[in-house]
mmCIF file with all atom_site columns, C-alpha atoms in Angstrom:
data_model
loop_
_atom_site.group_PDB
_atom_site.id
_atom_site.type_symbol
_atom_site.label_atom_id
_atom_site.label_alt_id
_atom_site.label_comp_id
_atom_site.label_asym_id
_atom_site.label_entity_id
_atom_site.label_seq_id
_atom_site.pdbx_PDB_ins_code
_atom_site.Cartn_x
_atom_site.Cartn_y
_atom_site.Cartn_z
_atom_site.occupancy
_atom_site.B_iso_or_equiv
_atom_site.pdbx_formal_charge
_atom_site.auth_seq_id
_atom_site.auth_comp_id
_atom_site.auth_asym_id
_atom_site.auth_atom_id
_atom_site.pdbx_PDB_model_num
ATOM 1   C CA . MET W 1 1   ? 0.448   -0.272 -0.140  1.00 0.00 ? 1   MET W CA 1
ATOM 2   C CA . VAL W 1 2   ? 1.159   3.718  -0.822  1.00 0.00 ? 2   VAL W CA 1
ATOM 3   C CA . ASN W 1 3   ? 1.842   5.300  1.979   1.00 0.00 ? 3   ASN W CA 1
ATOM 4   C CA . ALA W 1 4   ? -0.191  8.554  2.627   1.00 0.00 ? 4   ALA W CA 1
ATOM 5   C CA . ASN W 1 5   ? 2.737   11.192 2.957   1.00 0.00 ? 5   ASN W CA 1
ATOM 6   C CA . ILE W 1 6   ? 3.647   10.987 -0.204  1.00 0.00 ? 6   ILE W CA 1
ATOM 7   C CA . PRO W 1 7   ? 2.713   13.525 -2.187  1.00 0.00 ? 7   PRO W CA 1
ATOM 8   C CA . SER W 1 8   ? 0.985   12.638 -4.974  1.00 0.00 ? 8   SER W CA 1
ATOM 9   C CA . LEU W 1 9   ? 1.263   12.317 -8.704  1.00 0.00 ? 9   LEU W CA 1
ATOM 10  C CA . HIS W 1 10  ? -1.337  14.387 -9.857  1.00 0.00 ? 10  HIS W CA 1
ATOM 11  C CA . ASN W 1 11  ? -1.070  18.567 -9.560  1.00 0.00 ? 11  ASN W CA 1
ATOM 12  C CA . THR W 1 12  ? 0.361   19.376 -12.672 1.00 0.00 ? 12  THR W CA 1
ATOM 13  C CA . SER W 1 13  ? 1.928   18.833 -15.663 1.00 0.00 ? 13  SER W CA 1
ATOM 14  C CA . PRO W 1 14  ? 4.148   16.782 -15.422 1.00 0.00 ? 14  PRO W CA 1
ATOM 15  C CA . PRO W 1 15  ? 2.024   15.351 -12.772 1.00 0.00 ? 15  PRO W CA 1
ATOM 16  C CA . GLY W 1 16  ? 3.057   16.349 -9.654  1.00 0.00 ? 16  GLY W CA 1
ATOM 17  C CA . LEU W 1 17  ? 7.290   15.329 -11.098 1.00 0.00 ? 17  LEU W CA 1
ATOM 18  C CA . THR W 1 18  ? 9.147   18.100 -11.687 1.00 0.00 ? 18  THR W CA 1
ATOM 19  C CA . LEU W 1 19  ? 13.158  19.057 -12.168 1.00 0.00 ? 19  LEU W CA 1
ATOM 20  C CA . HIS W 1 20  ? 15.150  21.923 -10.780 1.00 0.00 ? 20  HIS W CA 1
ATOM 21  C CA . GLN W 1 21  ? 14.992  24.889 -13.810 1.00 0.00 ? 21  GLN W CA 1
ATOM 22  C CA . THR W 1 22  ? 19.396  24.552 -13.700 1.00 0.00 ? 22  THR W CA 1
ATOM 23  C CA . PRO W 1 23  ? 20.764  21.143 -13.318 1.00 0.00 ? 23  PRO W CA 1
ATOM 24  C CA . SER W 1 24  ? 22.880  19.389 -10.297 1.00 0.00 ? 24  SER W CA 1
ATOM 25  C CA . PRO W 1 25  ? 26.458  19.897 -9.764  1.00 0.00 ? 25  PRO W CA 1
ATOM 26  C CA . THR W 1 26  ? 25.801  15.698 -9.922  1.00 0.00 ? 26  THR W CA 1
ATOM 27  C CA . ILE W 1 27  ? 24.143  15.453 -12.637 1.00 0.00 ? 27  ILE W CA 1
ATOM 28  C CA . ASN W 1 28  ? 25.283  16.313 -16.782 1.00 0.00 ? 28  ASN W CA 1
ATOM 29  C CA . THR W 1 29  ? 23.315  18.141 -18.594 1.00 0.00 ? 29  THR W CA 1
ATOM 30  C CA . SER W 1 30  ? 22.373  14.971 -20.409 1.00 0.00 ? 30  SER W CA 1
ATOM 31  C CA . GLN W 1 31  ? 21.116  13.416 -17.932 1.00 0.00 ? 31  GLN W CA 1
ATOM 32  C CA . TYR W 1 32  ? 18.438  16.577 -18.185 1.00 0.00 ? 32  TYR W CA 1
ATOM 33  C CA . ASP W 1 33  ? 17.386  16.605 -20.748 1.00 0.00 ? 33  ASP W CA 1
ATOM 34  C CA . THR W 1 34  ? 16.760  13.281 -20.553 1.00 0.00 ? 34  THR W CA 1
ATOM 35  C CA . MET W 1 35  ? 15.132  13.583 -17.339 1.00 0.00 ? 35  MET W CA 1
ATOM 36  C CA . GLN W 1 36  ? 12.664  16.431 -18.137 1.00 0.00 ? 36  GLN W CA 1
ATOM 37  C CA . LYS W 1 37  ? 12.680  14.294 -22.048 1.00 0.00 ? 37  LYS W CA 1
ATOM 38  C CA . PHE W 1 38  ? 10.178  11.717 -19.585 1.00 0.00 ? 38  PHE W CA 1
ATOM 39  C CA . LEU W 1 39  ? 8.572   13.875 -17.218 1.00 0.00 ? 39  LEU W CA 1
ATOM 40  C CA . ASN W 1 40  ? 7.038   15.810 -20.336 1.00 0.00 ? 40  ASN W CA 1
ATOM 41  C CA . LEU W 1 41  ? 6.397   12.426 -21.721 1.00 0.00 ? 41  LEU W CA 1
ATOM 42  C CA . ILE W 1 42  ? 4.201   11.931 -18.365 1.00 0.00 ? 42  ILE W CA 1
ATOM 43  C CA . GLY W 1 43  ? 3.307   15.131 -18.417 1.00 0.00 ? 43  GLY W CA 1
ATOM 44  C CA . THR W 1 44  ? 2.051   15.246 -22.392 1.00 0.00 ? 44  THR W CA 1
ATOM 45  C CA . GLU W 1 45  ? 0.899   12.458 -23.571 1.00 0.00 ? 45  GLU W CA 1
ATOM 46  C CA . GLN W 1 46  ? -2.715  12.254 -23.383 1.00 0.00 ? 46  GLN W CA 1
ATOM 47  C CA . LEU W 1 47  ? -3.685  8.550  -22.445 1.00 0.00 ? 47  LEU W CA 1
ATOM 48  C CA . ILE W 1 48  ? -0.820  8.303  -19.315 1.00 0.00 ? 48  ILE W CA 1
ATOM 49  C CA . HIS W 1 49  ? -2.639  12.018 -18.152 1.00 0.00 ? 49  HIS W CA 1
ATOM 50  C CA . VAL W 1 50  ? -5.461  9.922  -17.844 1.00 0.00 ? 50  VAL W CA 1
ATOM 51  C CA . LEU W 1 51  ? -3.868  7.118  -15.613 1.00 0.00 ? 51  LEU W CA 1
ATOM 52  C CA . LEU W 1 52  ? -2.993  9.185  -12.783 1.00 0.00 ? 52  LEU W CA 1
ATOM 53  C CA . GLN W 1 53  ? -6.525  11.339 -12.998 1.00 0.00 ? 53  GLN W CA 1
ATOM 54  C CA . CYS W 1 54  ? -8.532  8.268  -12.799 1.00 0.00 ? 54  CYS W CA 1
ATOM 55  C CA . ASP W 1 55  ? -5.837  6.674  -10.164 1.00 0.00 ? 55  ASP W CA 1
ATOM 56  C CA . ARG W 1 56  ? -5.943  9.144  -7.663  1.00 0.00 ? 56  ARG W CA 1
ATOM 57  C CA . ASN W 1 57  ? -5.153  6.192  -5.175  1.00 0.00 ? 57  ASN W CA 1
ATOM 58  C CA . ASN W 1 58  ? -1.930  5.451  -6.401  1.00 0.00 ? 58  ASN W CA 1
ATOM 59  C CA . GLN W 1 59  ? -2.894  1.768  -6.771  1.00 0.00 ? 59  GLN W CA 1
ATOM 60  C CA . VAL W 1 60  ? -1.773  1.351  -10.568 1.00 0.00 ? 60  VAL W CA 1
ATOM 61  C CA . ILE W 1 61  ? 1.252   4.323  -10.451 1.00 0.00 ? 61  ILE W CA 1
ATOM 62  C CA . ASP W 1 62  ? 2.987   6.405  -8.034  1.00 0.00 ? 62  ASP W CA 1
ATOM 63  C CA . LYS W 1 63  ? 6.403   7.846  -7.448  1.00 0.00 ? 63  LYS W CA 1
ATOM 64  C CA . TRP W 1 64  ? 8.682   4.959  -7.604  1.00 0.00 ? 64  TRP W CA 1
ATOM 65  C CA . LEU W 1 65  ? 7.132   3.563  -9.549  1.00 0.00 ? 65  LEU W CA 1
ATOM 66  C CA . ALA W 1 66  ? 7.471   6.236  -12.176 1.00 0.00 ? 66  ALA W CA 1
ATOM 67  C CA . ALA W 1 67  ? 11.110  6.343  -11.383 1.00 0.00 ? 67  ALA W CA 1
ATOM 68  C CA . ILE W 1 68  ? 11.213  2.562  -11.974 1.00 0.00 ? 68  ILE W CA 1
ATOM 69  C CA . VAL W 1 69  ? 9.739   3.258  -14.912 1.00 0.00 ? 69  VAL W CA 1
ATOM 70  C CA . PHE W 1 70  ? 12.885  5.731  -15.297 1.00 0.00 ? 70  PHE W CA 1
ATOM 71  C CA . GLU W 1 71  ? 15.091  3.191  -14.604 1.00 0.00 ? 71  GLU W CA 1
ATOM 72  C CA . TYR W 1 72  ? 13.718  0.515  -17.368 1.00 0.00 ? 72  TYR W CA 1
ATOM 73  C CA . PHE W 1 73  ? 13.826  3.650  -19.955 1.00 0.00 ? 73  PHE W CA 1
ATOM 74  C CA . THR W 1 74  ? 17.900  3.994  -19.090 1.00 0.00 ? 74  THR W CA 1
ATOM 75  C CA . ARG W 1 75  ? 18.319  0.569  -19.044 1.00 0.00 ? 75  ARG W CA 1
ATOM 76  C CA . ALA W 1 76  ? 17.342  -0.550 -22.356 1.00 0.00 ? 76  ALA W CA 1
ATOM 77  C CA . LYS W 1 77  ? 19.416  2.322  -23.227 1.00 0.00 ? 77  LYS W CA 1
ATOM 78  C CA . LEU W 1 78  ? 16.351  4.149  -24.861 1.00 0.00 ? 78  LEU W CA 1
ATOM 79  C CA . LEU W 1 79  ? 17.762  7.585  -26.418 1.00 0.00 ? 79  LEU W CA 1
ATOM 80  C CA . PRO W 1 80  ? 15.142  10.121 -25.742 1.00 0.00 ? 80  PRO W CA 1
ATOM 81  C CA . HIS W 1 81  ? 12.938  10.285 -29.170 1.00 0.00 ? 81  HIS W CA 1
ATOM 82  C CA . GLN W 1 82  ? 12.555  6.622  -28.368 1.00 0.00 ? 82  GLN W CA 1
ATOM 83  C CA . TYR W 1 83  ? 10.309  7.310  -24.948 1.00 0.00 ? 83  TYR W CA 1
ATOM 84  C CA . THR W 1 84  ? 6.687   6.751  -26.050 1.00 0.00 ? 84  THR W CA 1
ATOM 85  C CA . ARG W 1 85  ? 3.616   5.270  -24.213 1.00 0.00 ? 85  ARG W CA 1
ATOM 86  C CA . GLU W 1 86  ? 3.276   2.156  -25.412 1.00 0.00 ? 86  GLU W CA 1
ATOM 87  C CA . LYS W 1 87  ? 6.856   1.447  -24.203 1.00 0.00 ? 87  LYS W CA 1
ATOM 88  C CA . PHE W 1 88  ? 5.859   3.258  -20.920 1.00 0.00 ? 88  PHE W CA 1
ATOM 89  C CA . PHE W 1 89  ? 3.333   0.722  -20.228 1.00 0.00 ? 89  PHE W CA 1
ATOM 90  C CA . ILE W 1 90  ? 5.085   -1.846 -20.822 1.00 0.00 ? 90  ILE W CA 1
ATOM 91  C CA . ALA W 1 91  ? 7.715   -0.820 -17.948 1.00 0.00 ? 91  ALA W CA 1
ATOM 92  C CA . LEU W 1 92  ? 5.017   0.242  -16.251 1.00 0.00 ? 92  LEU W CA 1
ATOM 93  C CA . PHE W 1 93  ? 2.893   -2.915 -16.636 1.00 0.00 ? 93  PHE W CA 1
ATOM 94  C CA . LEU W 1 94  ? 6.536   -4.735 -15.381 1.00 0.00 ? 94  LEU W CA 1
ATOM 95  C CA . ALA W 1 95  ? 7.336   -3.171 -12.787 1.00 0.00 ? 95  ALA W CA 1
ATOM 96  C CA . ILE W 1 96  ? 4.364   -3.368 -11.073 1.00 0.00 ? 96  ILE W CA 1
ATOM 97  C CA . GLU W 1 97  ? 4.780   -7.337 -11.770 1.00 0.00 ? 97  GLU W CA 1
ATOM 98  C CA . PHE W 1 98  ? 7.862   -7.832 -10.020 1.00 0.00 ? 98  PHE W CA 1
ATOM 99  C CA . GLU W 1 99  ? 7.353   -6.290 -7.235  1.00 0.00 ? 99  GLU W CA 1
ATOM 100 C CA . ASP W 1 100 ? 4.368   -8.866 -7.037  1.00 0.00 ? 100 ASP W CA 1
ATOM 101 C CA . ARG W 1 101 ? 1.456   -6.288 -6.227  1.00 0.00 ? 101 ARG W CA 1
ATOM 102 C CA . GLY W 1 102 ? -0.821  -8.264 -9.570  1.00 0.00 ? 102 GLY W CA 1
ATOM 103 C CA . VAL W 1 103 ? -3.651  -8.965 -8.000  1.00 0.00 ? 103 VAL W CA 1
ATOM 104 C CA . MET W 1 104 ? -4.528  -5.784 -7.108  1.00 0.00 ? 104 MET W CA 1
ATOM 105 C CA . VAL W 1 105 ? -3.310  -3.708 -9.917  1.00 0.00 ? 105 VAL W CA 1
ATOM 106 C CA . PHE W 1 106 ? -4.904  -5.971 -12.448 1.00 0.00 ? 106 PHE W CA 1
ATOM 107 C CA . GLN W 1 107 ? -8.332  -5.731 -11.021 1.00 0.00 ? 107 GLN W CA 1
ATOM 108 C CA . SER W 1 108 ? -7.522  -2.020 -11.089 1.00 0.00 ? 108 SER W CA 1
ATOM 109 C CA . VAL W 1 109 ? -6.171  -1.742 -14.501 1.00 0.00 ? 109 VAL W CA 1
ATOM 110 C CA . GLN W 1 110 ? -8.803  -3.512 -15.631 1.00 0.00 ? 110 GLN W CA 1
ATOM 111 C CA . TRP W 1 111 ? -11.694 -1.455 -13.690 1.00 0.00 ? 111 TRP W CA 1
ATOM 112 C CA . LEU W 1 112 ? -9.921  1.223  -16.295 1.00 0.00 ? 112 LEU W CA 1
ATOM 113 C CA . SER W 1 113 ? -9.489  -0.556 -19.522 1.00 0.00 ? 113 SER W CA 1
ATOM 114 C CA . LYS W 1 114 ? -13.582 -0.703 -18.855 1.00 0.00 ? 114 LYS W CA 1
ATOM 115 C CA . GLU W 1 115 ? -14.468 3.056  -17.367 1.00 0.00 ? 115 GLU W CA 1
ATOM 116 C CA . VAL W 1 116 ? -11.472 4.882  -20.458 1.00 0.00 ? 116 VAL W CA 1
ATOM 117 C CA . LYS W 1 117 ? -12.514 4.848  -23.563 1.00 0.00 ? 117 LYS W CA 1
ATOM 118 C CA . VAL W 1 118 ? -8.964  6.301  -25.693 1.00 0.00 ? 118 VAL W CA 1
#
C-alpha cells in the first residue's frame, strides 16, 4: 500500500514530478535533458494523463513506480526520442509485476480499461 504522506503524482503537468530549473552539479546536462524528456512524456501524453487522473489513490502508479519506469528506459538505453506511451505502459506493467502487486493492480487496470475510452 502507498504511504499516505507521499505527495501524489496528480498535481500538475508533469504530474507532481519536476526538476529544478538548473541541473545539479552531480547530474550532467545529458542526464538532465533525458529526465526532462521523460517527465514531458508523463505530463503531455493523453493516455498517461487519463491514467493518473483515474488513479487518485495511487493503486496503479506512484512516484516510485514512475522512477522504476524511468530506470527501465535508461537500462534499455532508449534515447529520449524513443520514449513513447507504449513503452511506458510496458515498463509500468513490468515494474508492477516484479513488485508483486499484480492482483490488486490487475483488478484496477481491468476497471480502468472498461471506464476509459481513449
